[in-house]
Tab-separated table of C-alpha atoms and ligand atoms in Angstrom:
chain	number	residue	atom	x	y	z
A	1	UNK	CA	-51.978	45.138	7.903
A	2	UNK	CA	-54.075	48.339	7.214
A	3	UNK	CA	-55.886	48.157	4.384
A	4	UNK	CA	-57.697	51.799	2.571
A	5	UNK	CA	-58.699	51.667	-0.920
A	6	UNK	CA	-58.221	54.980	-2.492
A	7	UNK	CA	-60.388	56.688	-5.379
A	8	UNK	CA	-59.083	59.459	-7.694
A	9	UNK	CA	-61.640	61.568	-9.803
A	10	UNK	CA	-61.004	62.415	-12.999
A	11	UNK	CA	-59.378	66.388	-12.021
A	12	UNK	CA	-56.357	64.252	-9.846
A	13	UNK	CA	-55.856	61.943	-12.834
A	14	UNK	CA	-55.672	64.967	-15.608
A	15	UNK	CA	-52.390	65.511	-16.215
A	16	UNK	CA	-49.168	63.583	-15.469
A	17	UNK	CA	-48.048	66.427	-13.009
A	18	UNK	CA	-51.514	65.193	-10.896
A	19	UNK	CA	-50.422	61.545	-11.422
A	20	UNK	CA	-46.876	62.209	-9.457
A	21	UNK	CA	-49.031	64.422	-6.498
A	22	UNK	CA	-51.446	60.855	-6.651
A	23	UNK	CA	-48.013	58.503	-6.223
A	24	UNK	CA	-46.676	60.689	-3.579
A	25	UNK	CA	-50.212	60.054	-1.880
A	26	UNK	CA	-50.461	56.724	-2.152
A	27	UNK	CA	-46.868	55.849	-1.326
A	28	UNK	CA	-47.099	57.708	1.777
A	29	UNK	CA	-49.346	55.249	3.738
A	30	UNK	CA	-48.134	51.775	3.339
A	31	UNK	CA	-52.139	50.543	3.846
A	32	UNK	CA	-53.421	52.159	0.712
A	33	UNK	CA	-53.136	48.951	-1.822
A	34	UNK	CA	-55.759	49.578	-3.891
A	35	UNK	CA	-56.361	52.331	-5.860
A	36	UNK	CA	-59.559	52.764	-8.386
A	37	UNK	CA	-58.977	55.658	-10.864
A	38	UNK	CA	-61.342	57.684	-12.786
A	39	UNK	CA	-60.530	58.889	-16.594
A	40	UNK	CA	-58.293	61.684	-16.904
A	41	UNK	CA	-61.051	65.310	-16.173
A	42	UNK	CA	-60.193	68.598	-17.014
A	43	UNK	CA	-56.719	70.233	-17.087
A	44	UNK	CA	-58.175	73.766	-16.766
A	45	UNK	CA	-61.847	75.160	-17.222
A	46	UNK	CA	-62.288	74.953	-20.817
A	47	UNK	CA	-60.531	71.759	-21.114
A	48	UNK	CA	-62.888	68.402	-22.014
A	49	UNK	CA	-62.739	65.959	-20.108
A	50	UNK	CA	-61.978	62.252	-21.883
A	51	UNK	CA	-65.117	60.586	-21.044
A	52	UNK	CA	-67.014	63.266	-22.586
A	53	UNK	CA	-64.458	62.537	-25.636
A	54	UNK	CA	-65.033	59.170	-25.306
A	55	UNK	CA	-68.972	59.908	-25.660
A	56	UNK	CA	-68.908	62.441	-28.902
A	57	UNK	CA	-66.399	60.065	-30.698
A	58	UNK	CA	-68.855	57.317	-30.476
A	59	UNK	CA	-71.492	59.052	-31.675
A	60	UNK	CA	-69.437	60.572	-34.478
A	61	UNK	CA	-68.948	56.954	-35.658
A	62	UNK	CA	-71.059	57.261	-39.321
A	63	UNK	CA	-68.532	60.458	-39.636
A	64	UNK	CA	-65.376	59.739	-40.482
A	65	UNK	CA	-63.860	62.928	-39.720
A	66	UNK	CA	-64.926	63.718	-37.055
A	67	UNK	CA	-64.444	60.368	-35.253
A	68	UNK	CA	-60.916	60.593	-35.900
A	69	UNK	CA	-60.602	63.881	-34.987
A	70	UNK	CA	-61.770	63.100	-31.569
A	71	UNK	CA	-60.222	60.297	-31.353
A	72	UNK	CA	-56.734	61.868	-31.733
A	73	UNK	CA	-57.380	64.213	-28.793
A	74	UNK	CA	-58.383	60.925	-26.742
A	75	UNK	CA	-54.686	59.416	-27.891
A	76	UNK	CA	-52.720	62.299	-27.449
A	77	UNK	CA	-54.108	63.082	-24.044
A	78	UNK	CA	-52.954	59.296	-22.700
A	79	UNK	CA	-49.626	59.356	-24.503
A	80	UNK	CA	-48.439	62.334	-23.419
A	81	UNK	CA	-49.611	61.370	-19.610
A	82	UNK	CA	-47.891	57.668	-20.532
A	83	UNK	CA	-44.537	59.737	-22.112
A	84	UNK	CA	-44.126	62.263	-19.037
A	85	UNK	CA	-44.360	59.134	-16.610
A	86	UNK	CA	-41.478	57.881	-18.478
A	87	UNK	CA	-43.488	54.272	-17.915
A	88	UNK	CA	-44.484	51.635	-20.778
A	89	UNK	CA	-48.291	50.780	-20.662
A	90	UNK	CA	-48.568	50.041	-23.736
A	91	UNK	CA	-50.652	52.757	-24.635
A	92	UNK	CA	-50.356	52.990	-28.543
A	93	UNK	CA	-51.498	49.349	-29.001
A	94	UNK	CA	-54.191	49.956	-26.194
A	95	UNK	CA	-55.470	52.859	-28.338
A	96	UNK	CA	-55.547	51.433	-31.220
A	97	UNK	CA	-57.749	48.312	-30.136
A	98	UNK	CA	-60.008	50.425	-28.563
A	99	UNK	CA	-60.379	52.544	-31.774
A	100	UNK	CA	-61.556	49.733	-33.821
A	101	UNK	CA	-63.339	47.946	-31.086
A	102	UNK	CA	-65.739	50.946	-30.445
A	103	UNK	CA	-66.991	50.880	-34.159
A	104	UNK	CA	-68.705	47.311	-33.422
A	105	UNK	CA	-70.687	48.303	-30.158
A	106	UNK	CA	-74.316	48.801	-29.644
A	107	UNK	CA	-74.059	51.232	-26.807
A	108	UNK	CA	-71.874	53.834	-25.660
A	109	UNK	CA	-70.640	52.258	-22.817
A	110	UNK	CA	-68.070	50.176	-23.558
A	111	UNK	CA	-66.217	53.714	-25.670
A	112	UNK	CA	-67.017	55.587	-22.377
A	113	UNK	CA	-65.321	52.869	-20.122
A	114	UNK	CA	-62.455	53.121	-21.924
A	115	UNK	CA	-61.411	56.307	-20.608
A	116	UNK	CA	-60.691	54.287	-17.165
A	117	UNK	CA	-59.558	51.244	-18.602
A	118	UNK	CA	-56.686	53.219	-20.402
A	119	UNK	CA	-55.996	55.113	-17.480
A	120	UNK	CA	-55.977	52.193	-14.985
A	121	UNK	CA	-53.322	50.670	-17.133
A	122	UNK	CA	-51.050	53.727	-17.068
A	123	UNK	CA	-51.699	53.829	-13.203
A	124	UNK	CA	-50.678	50.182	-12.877
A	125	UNK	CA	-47.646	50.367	-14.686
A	126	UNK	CA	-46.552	53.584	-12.760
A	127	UNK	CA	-47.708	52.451	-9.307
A	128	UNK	CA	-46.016	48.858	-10.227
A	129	UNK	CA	-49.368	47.322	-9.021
A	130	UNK	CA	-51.189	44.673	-10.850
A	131	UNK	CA	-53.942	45.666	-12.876
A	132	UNK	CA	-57.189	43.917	-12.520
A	133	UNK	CA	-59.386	44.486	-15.006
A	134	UNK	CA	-63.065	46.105	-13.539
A	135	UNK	CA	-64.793	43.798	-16.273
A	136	UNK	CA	-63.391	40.553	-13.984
A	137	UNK	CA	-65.017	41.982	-10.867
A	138	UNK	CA	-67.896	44.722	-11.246
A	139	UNK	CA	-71.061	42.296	-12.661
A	140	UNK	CA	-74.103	43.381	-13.988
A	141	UNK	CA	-76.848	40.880	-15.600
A	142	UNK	CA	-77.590	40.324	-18.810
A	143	UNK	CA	-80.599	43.090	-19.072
A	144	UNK	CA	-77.603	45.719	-17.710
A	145	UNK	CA	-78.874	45.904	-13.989
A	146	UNK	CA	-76.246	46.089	-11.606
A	147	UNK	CA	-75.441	42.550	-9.444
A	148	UNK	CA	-74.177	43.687	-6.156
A	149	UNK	CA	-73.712	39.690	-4.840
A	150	UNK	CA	-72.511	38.172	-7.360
A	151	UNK	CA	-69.645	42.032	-7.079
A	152	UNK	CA	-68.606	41.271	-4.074
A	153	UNK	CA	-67.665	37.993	-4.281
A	154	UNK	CA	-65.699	38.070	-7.382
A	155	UNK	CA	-63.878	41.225	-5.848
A	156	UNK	CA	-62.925	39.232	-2.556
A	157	UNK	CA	-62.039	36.097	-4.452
A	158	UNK	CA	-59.847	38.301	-7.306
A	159	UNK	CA	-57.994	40.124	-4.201
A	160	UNK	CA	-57.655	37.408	-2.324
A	161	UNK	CA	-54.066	36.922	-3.497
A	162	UNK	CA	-53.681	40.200	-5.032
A	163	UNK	CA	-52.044	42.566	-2.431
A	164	UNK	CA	-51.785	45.817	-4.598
A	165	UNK	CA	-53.884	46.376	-7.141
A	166	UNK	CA	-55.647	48.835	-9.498
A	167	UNK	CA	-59.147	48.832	-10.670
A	168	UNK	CA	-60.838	51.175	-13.362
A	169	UNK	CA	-63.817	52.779	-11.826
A	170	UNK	CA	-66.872	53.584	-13.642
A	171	UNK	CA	-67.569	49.912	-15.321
A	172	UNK	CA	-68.186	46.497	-15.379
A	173	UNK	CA	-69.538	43.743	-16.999
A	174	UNK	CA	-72.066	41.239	-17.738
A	175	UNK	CA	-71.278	37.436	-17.793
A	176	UNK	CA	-71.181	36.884	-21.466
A	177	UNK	CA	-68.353	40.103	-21.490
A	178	UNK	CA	-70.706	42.864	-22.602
A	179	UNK	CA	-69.314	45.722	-20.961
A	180	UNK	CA	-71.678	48.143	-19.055
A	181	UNK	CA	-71.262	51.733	-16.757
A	182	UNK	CA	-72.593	53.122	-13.930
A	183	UNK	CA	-74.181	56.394	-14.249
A	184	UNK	CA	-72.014	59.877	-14.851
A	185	UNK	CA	-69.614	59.439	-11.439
A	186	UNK	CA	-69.915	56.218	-10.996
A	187	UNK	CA	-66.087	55.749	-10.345
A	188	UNK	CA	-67.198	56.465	-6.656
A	189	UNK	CA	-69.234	53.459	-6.446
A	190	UNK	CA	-66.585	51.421	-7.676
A	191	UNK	CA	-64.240	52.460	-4.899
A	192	UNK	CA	-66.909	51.338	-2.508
A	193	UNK	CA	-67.149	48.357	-3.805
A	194	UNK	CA	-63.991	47.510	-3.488
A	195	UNK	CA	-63.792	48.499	0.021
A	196	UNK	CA	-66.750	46.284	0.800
A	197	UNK	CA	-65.103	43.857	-1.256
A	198	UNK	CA	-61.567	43.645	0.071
A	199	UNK	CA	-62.831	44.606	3.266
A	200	UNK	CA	-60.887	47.819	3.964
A	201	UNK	CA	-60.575	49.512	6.819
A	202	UNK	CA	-61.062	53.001	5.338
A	203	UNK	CA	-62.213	54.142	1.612
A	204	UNK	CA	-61.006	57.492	0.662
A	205	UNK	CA	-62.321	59.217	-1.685
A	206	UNK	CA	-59.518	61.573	-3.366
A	207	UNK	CA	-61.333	64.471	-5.222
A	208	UNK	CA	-60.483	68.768	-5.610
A	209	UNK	CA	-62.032	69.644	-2.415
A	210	UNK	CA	-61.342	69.675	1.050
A	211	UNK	CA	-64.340	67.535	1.882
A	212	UNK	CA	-68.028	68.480	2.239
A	213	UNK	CA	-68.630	71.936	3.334
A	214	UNK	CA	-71.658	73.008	6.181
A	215	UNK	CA	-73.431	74.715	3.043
A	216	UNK	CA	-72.929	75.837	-0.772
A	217	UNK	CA	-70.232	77.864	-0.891
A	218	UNK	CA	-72.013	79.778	-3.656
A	219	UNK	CA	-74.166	80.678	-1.212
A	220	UNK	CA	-72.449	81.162	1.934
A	221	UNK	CA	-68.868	82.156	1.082
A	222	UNK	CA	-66.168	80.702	3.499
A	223	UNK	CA	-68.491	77.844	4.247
A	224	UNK	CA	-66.716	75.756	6.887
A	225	UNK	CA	-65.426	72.005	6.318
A	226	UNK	CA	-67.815	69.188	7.769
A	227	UNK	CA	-65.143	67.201	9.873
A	228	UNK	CA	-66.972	64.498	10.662
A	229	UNK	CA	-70.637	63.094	9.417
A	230	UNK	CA	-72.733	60.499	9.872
A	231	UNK	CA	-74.455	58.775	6.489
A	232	UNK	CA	-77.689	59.620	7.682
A	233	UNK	CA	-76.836	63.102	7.910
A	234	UNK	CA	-74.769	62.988	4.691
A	235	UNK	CA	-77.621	61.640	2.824
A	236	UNK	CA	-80.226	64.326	3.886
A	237	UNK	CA	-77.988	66.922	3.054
A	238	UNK	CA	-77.121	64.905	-0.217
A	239	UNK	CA	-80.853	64.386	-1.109
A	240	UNK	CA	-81.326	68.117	-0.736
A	241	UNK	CA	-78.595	68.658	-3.173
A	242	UNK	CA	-75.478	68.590	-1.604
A	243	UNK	CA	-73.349	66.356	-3.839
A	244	UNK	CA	-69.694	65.234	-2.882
A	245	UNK	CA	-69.901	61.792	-4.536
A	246	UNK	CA	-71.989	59.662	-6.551
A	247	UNK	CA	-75.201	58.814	-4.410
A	248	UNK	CA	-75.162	55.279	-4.970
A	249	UNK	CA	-71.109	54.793	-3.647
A	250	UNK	CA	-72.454	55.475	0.198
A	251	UNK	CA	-74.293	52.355	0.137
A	252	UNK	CA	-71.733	49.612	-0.158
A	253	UNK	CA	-69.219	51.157	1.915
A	254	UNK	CA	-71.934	51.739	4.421
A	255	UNK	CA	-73.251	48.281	4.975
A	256	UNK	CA	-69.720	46.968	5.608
A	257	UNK	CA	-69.457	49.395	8.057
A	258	UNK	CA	-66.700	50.944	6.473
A	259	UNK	CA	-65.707	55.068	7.181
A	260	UNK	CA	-65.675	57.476	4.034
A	261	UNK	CA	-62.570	59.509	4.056
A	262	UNK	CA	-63.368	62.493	1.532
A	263	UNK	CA	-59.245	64.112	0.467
A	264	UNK	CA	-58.337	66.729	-1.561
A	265	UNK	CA	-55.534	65.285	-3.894
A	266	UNK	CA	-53.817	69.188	-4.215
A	267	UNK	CA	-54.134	69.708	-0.321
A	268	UNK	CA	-53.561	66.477	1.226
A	269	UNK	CA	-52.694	67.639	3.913
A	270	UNK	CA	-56.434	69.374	4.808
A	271	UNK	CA	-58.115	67.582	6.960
A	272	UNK	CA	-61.512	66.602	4.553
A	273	UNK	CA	-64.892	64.954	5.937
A	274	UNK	CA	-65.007	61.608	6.922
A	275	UNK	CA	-68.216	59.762	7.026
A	276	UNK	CA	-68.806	57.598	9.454
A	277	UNK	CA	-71.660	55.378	11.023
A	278	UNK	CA	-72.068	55.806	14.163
A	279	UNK	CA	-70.341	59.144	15.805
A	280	UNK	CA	-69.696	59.451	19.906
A	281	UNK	CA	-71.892	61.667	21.837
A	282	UNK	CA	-69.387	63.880	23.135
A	283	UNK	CA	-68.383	64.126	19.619
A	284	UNK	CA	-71.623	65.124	18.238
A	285	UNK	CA	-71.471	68.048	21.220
A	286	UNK	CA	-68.179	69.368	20.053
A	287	UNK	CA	-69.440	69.762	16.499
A	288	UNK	CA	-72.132	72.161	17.157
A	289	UNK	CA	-75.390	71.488	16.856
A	290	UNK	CA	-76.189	71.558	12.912
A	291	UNK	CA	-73.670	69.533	10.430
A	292	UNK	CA	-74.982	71.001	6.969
A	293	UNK	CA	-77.532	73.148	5.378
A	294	UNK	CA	-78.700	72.606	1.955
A	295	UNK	CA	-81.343	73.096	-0.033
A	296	UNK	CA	-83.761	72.360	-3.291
A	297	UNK	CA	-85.653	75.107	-5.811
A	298	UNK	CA	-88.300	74.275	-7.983
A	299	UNK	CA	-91.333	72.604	-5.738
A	300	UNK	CA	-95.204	73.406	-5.755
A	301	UNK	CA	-97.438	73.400	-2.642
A	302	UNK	CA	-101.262	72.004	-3.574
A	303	UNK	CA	-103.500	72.312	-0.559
A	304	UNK	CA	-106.572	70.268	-0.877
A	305	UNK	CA	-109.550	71.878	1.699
A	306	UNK	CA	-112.252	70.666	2.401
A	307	UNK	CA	-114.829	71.395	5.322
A	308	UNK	CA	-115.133	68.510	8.329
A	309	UNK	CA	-112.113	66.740	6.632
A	310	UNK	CA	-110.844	65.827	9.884
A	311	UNK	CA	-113.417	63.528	10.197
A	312	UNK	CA	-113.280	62.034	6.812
A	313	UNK	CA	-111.751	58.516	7.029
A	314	UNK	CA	-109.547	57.704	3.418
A	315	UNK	CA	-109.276	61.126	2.269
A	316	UNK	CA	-105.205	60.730	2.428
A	317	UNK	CA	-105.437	57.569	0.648
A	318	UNK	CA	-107.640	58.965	-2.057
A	319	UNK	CA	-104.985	61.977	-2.815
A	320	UNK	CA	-102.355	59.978	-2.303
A	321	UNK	CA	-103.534	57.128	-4.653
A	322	UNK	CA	-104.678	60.307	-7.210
A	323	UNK	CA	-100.481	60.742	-7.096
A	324	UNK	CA	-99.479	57.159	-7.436
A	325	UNK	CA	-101.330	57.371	-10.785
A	326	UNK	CA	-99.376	60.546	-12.149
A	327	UNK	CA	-96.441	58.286	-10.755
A	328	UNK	CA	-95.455	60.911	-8.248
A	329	UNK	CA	-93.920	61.230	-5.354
A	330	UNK	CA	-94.584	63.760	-2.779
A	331	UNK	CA	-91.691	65.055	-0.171
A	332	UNK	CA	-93.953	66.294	2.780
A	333	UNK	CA	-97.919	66.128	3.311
A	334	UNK	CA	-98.243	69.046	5.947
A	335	UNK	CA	-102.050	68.897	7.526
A	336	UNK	CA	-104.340	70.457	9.150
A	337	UNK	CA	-108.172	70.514	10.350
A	338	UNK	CA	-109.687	71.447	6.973
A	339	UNK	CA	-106.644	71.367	4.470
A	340	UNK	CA	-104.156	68.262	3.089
A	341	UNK	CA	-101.272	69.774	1.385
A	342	UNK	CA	-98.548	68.112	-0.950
A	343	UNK	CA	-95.372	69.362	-1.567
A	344	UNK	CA	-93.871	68.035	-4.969
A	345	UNK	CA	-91.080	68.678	-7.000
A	346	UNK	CA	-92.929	70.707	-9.844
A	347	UNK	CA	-90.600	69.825	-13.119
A	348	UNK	CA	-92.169	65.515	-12.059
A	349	UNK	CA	-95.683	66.729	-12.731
A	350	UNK	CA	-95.986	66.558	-16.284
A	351	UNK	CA	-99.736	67.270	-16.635
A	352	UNK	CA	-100.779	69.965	-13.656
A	353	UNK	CA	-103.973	70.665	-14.778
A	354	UNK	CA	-104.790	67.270	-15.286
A	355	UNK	CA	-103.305	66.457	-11.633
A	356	UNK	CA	-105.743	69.293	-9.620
A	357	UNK	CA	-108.657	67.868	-11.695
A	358	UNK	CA	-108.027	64.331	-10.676
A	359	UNK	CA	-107.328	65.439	-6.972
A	360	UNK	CA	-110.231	67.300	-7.058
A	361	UNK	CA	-112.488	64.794	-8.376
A	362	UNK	CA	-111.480	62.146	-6.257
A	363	UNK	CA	-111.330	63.888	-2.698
A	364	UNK	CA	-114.436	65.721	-3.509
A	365	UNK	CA	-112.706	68.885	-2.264
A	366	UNK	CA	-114.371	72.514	-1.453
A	367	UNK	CA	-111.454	74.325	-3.363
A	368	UNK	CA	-107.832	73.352	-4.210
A	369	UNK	CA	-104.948	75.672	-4.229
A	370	UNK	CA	-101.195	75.869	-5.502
A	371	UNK	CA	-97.978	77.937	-4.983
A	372	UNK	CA	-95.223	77.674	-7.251
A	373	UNK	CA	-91.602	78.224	-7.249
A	374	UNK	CA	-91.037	76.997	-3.598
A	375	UNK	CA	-87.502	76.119	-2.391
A	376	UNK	CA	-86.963	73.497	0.397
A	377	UNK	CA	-84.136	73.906	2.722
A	378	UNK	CA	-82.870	71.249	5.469
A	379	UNK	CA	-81.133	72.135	8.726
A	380	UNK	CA	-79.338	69.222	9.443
A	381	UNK	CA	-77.251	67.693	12.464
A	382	UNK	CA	-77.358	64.861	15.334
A	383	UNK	CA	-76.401	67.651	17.821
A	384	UNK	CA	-80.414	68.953	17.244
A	385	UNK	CA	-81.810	66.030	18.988
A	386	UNK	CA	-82.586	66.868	22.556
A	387	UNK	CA	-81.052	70.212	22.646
A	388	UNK	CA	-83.924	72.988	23.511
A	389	UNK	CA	-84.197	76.264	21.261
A	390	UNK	CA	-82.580	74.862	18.624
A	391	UNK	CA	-86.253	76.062	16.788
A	392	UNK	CA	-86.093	79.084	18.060
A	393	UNK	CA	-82.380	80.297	17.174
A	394	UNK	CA	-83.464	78.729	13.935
A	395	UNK	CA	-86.740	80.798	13.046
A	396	UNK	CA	-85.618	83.794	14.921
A	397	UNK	CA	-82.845	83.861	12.929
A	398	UNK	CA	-85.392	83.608	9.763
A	399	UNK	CA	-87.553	86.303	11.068
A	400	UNK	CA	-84.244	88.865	11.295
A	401	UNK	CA	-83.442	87.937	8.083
A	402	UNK	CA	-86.954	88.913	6.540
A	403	UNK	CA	-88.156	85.307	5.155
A	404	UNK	CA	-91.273	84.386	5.302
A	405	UNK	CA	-91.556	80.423	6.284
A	406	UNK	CA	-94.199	78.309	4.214
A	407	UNK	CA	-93.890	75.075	5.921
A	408	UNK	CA	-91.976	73.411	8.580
A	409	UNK	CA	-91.227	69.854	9.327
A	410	UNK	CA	-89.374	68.138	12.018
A	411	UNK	CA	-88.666	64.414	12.170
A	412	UNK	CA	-89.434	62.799	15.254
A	413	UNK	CA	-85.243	61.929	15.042
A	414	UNK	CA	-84.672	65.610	15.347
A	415	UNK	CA	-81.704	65.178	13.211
A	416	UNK	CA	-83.399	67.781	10.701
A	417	UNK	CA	-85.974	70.695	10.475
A	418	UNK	CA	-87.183	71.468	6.746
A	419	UNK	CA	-88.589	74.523	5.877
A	420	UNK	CA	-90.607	75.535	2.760
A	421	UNK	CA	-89.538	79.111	1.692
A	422	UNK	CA	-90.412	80.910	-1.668
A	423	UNK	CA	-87.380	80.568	-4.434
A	424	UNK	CA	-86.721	84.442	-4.012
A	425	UNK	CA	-85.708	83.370	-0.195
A	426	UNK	CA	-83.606	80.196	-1.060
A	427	UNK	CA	-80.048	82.398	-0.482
A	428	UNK	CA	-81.359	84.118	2.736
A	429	UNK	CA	-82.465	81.251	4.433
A	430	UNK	CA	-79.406	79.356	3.998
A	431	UNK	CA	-77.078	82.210	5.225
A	432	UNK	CA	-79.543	82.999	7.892
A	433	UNK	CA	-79.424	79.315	9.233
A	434	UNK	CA	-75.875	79.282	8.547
A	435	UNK	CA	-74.885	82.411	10.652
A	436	UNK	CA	-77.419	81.024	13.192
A	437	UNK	CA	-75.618	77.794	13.950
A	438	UNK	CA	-72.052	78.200	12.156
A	439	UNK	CA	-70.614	81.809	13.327
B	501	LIG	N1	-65.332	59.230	-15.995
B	501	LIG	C1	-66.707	59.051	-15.659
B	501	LIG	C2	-67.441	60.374	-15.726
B	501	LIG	O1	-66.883	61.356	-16.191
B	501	LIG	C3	-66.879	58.396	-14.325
B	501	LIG	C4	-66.220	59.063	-13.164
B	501	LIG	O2	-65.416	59.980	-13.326
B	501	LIG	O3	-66.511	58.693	-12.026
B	501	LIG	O4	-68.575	60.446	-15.364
């Protein structure tokens, strides 16, 4: 049989109304056995969500009153979710372990795991699945890094006889019990896990939007759904600050070759993005030719120039090695006959002046130059490769729209073309692109 692990953020798990729309979800496709819930999110805008609870009520710990305070919003929220289930999971005793548990710990992160733990439970009990407990399966050393190996084998060998099952996102733990979390969102990677480690035929990710969309919807309003996407185009358009999920989930999922269904828990019955692997050529054609737009603020442009520095063998290496001592990275290195420019995410640079000196001093350059408060945008899509005037719709489109284009880069995969623009053209250049490719 079928098997889909499913993932539910923390705005599908907020309320007990959102835990019945979850159950009707789940029960509707017999494959989906294993569920991995986040903590319950935010009921409405000003609401807080429990992790963040979680968080100020363990550092309130020295202060009495506050702590409890906090912690009474923390209990109230999961009784009233385990009360208007009408389902016994325990919760009272559950709260008050982790109360007096959370005074002993050295970090925050067994209080913020909590928030899942508790709501896993509740889950389990409503679902009528057996709860496995993320501690048993998610391992991280001793020293708190992550052990993907050592993960997926405990997962397969847990599941192995376990045929529905529900496991808190977010944490796990090290061998001698110590519990530890991902970063903020890292219920995602959890769910990925799992899918790599039950081997699933589908992970989706249940969350409160239809999928990805071709660009920020801040931006562009009405952006389009991406239907379908391939990880490598995903992760461009992610890198350049499109999030949908936590970075780090993609990975598992994606080297057991295992498609990303991203669902909207109040519309289940939109369509949403699914990420795939590989994607058929005639499928790539009926997309269009770009997938996504997105884009970055905040970089600098230093040119380095120097006369004859064509000819000059180890001038790259020098600049570059000039970086590796601020500990920076660069994201392009356009060049040309005279000039070596680096384009760098400007808050990483903590001493400038002390950067242009160094670069200066150690490439012997004529003069050295830099422009702030530049915004990179990519122009993604698998549909680019091969197909002529793609360029040109692109930068005519640009020219219409007024924006003056700093730098331009095409991988040889053709699956993107970045551009350099100043900040004050960021939200031109993505409609511009977007009404070029998408309308
Ligand atoms: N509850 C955690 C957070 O708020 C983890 C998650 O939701 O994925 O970051």
């Amino acid at each position: 049989m079928a098997i889909k692990v499913v993932k539910f953020g923390g705005s599908s798990l907020a309320d007990a109304s959102q835990f019945a729309k979850v159950k009707d979800i789940i029960t509707a496709d017999p494959a989906r056995r294993y569920v991995v819930p986040s903590a319950p999110g935010k009921r409405f805008s000003d609401d807080i969500k429990v992790t963040d609870l979680l968080y100020r009520c363990y550092n309130a710990r020295d202060d009495r009153e506050t702590f409890e305070k906090t912690f009474e919003l923390i209990r109230q929220r999961y009784l009233e979710i385990e009360r208007d289930l009408n389902v016994d999971a325990g919760m009272a005793k559950a709260l008050d372990d982790v109360k007096y548990e959370m005074l002993f710990q050295s970090s925050s992160d067994y209080a913020a795991s909590r928030g899942e733990y508790l709501n896993g439970r509740i889950m389990a009990a409503y679902l009528g699945y057996t709860f496995v407990d993320a501690a048993s399966v998610i391992v991280f050393d001793e020293d708190g890094t992550f052990n993907p190996a050592l993960t997926q084998t405990a997962i397969s060998c847990k599941m192995e006889n376990i045929t529905h099952a529900v496991v808190p996102g977010f944490y796990g733990a090290t061998p001698s019990g110590r519990i530890v979390t991902f970063s903020r969102g890292g219920s995602d990677i959890t769910g990925s896990l799992v899918a790599a480690g039950v081997k699933a035929d589908e992970y989706e990710n249940w969350t409160d939007v239809s999928g990805c969309l071709m660009a920020d919807p801040r931006v562009v309003k009405g952006a389009k759904p991406i239907g379908v996407v391939t990880y490598n185009e995903l992760r461009e358009l992610a890198y350049m600050g499109a999030t949908v999920m936590h970075e780090d989930a993609i990975y598992p999922a994606r080297q057991a070759n295992i498609p990303i269904h991203i669902k909207n828990t109040n519309a289940p019955d939109d369509a949403g993005t699914l990420i795939v692997s590989r994607i058929k050529k005639d499928e790539i054609l009926s997309r269009g030719v770009v997938t996504g737009i997105a884009g970055k603020k905040g970089f600098c442009i230093i040119t380095l120039e120097k006369n004859m520095l064509h000819n000059e063998i180890g001038f790259g290496r020098r600049a570059l090695s000039v970086l590796e001592l601020h500990h920076l990275s660069f994201e392009h290195m356009p060049s040309g006959i005279d000039t070596l420019s680096l384009v760098i995410d400007e808050k990483t640079i903590p001493d400038m002046e002390r950067l242009l000196a160094d670069l200066t001093h150690a490439c012997n350059t004529d003069s050295i130059e830099i422009v702030h408060d530049i915004s990179l945008i990519a122009v993604v899509g698998l549909g680019m490769a091969g197909n002529k005037g793609t360029a040109a719709r692109l930068f005519a489109a640009l020219a219409e729209a007024d924006v003056n284009i700093r730098m331009i880069d095409q991988g040889s995969s053709e699956m993107n073309i970045i551009l350099a623009v100043d900040d004050t053209d960021y939200d031109a250049t993505i409609r511009a692109a977007y009404e070029a490719f998408v309308k």
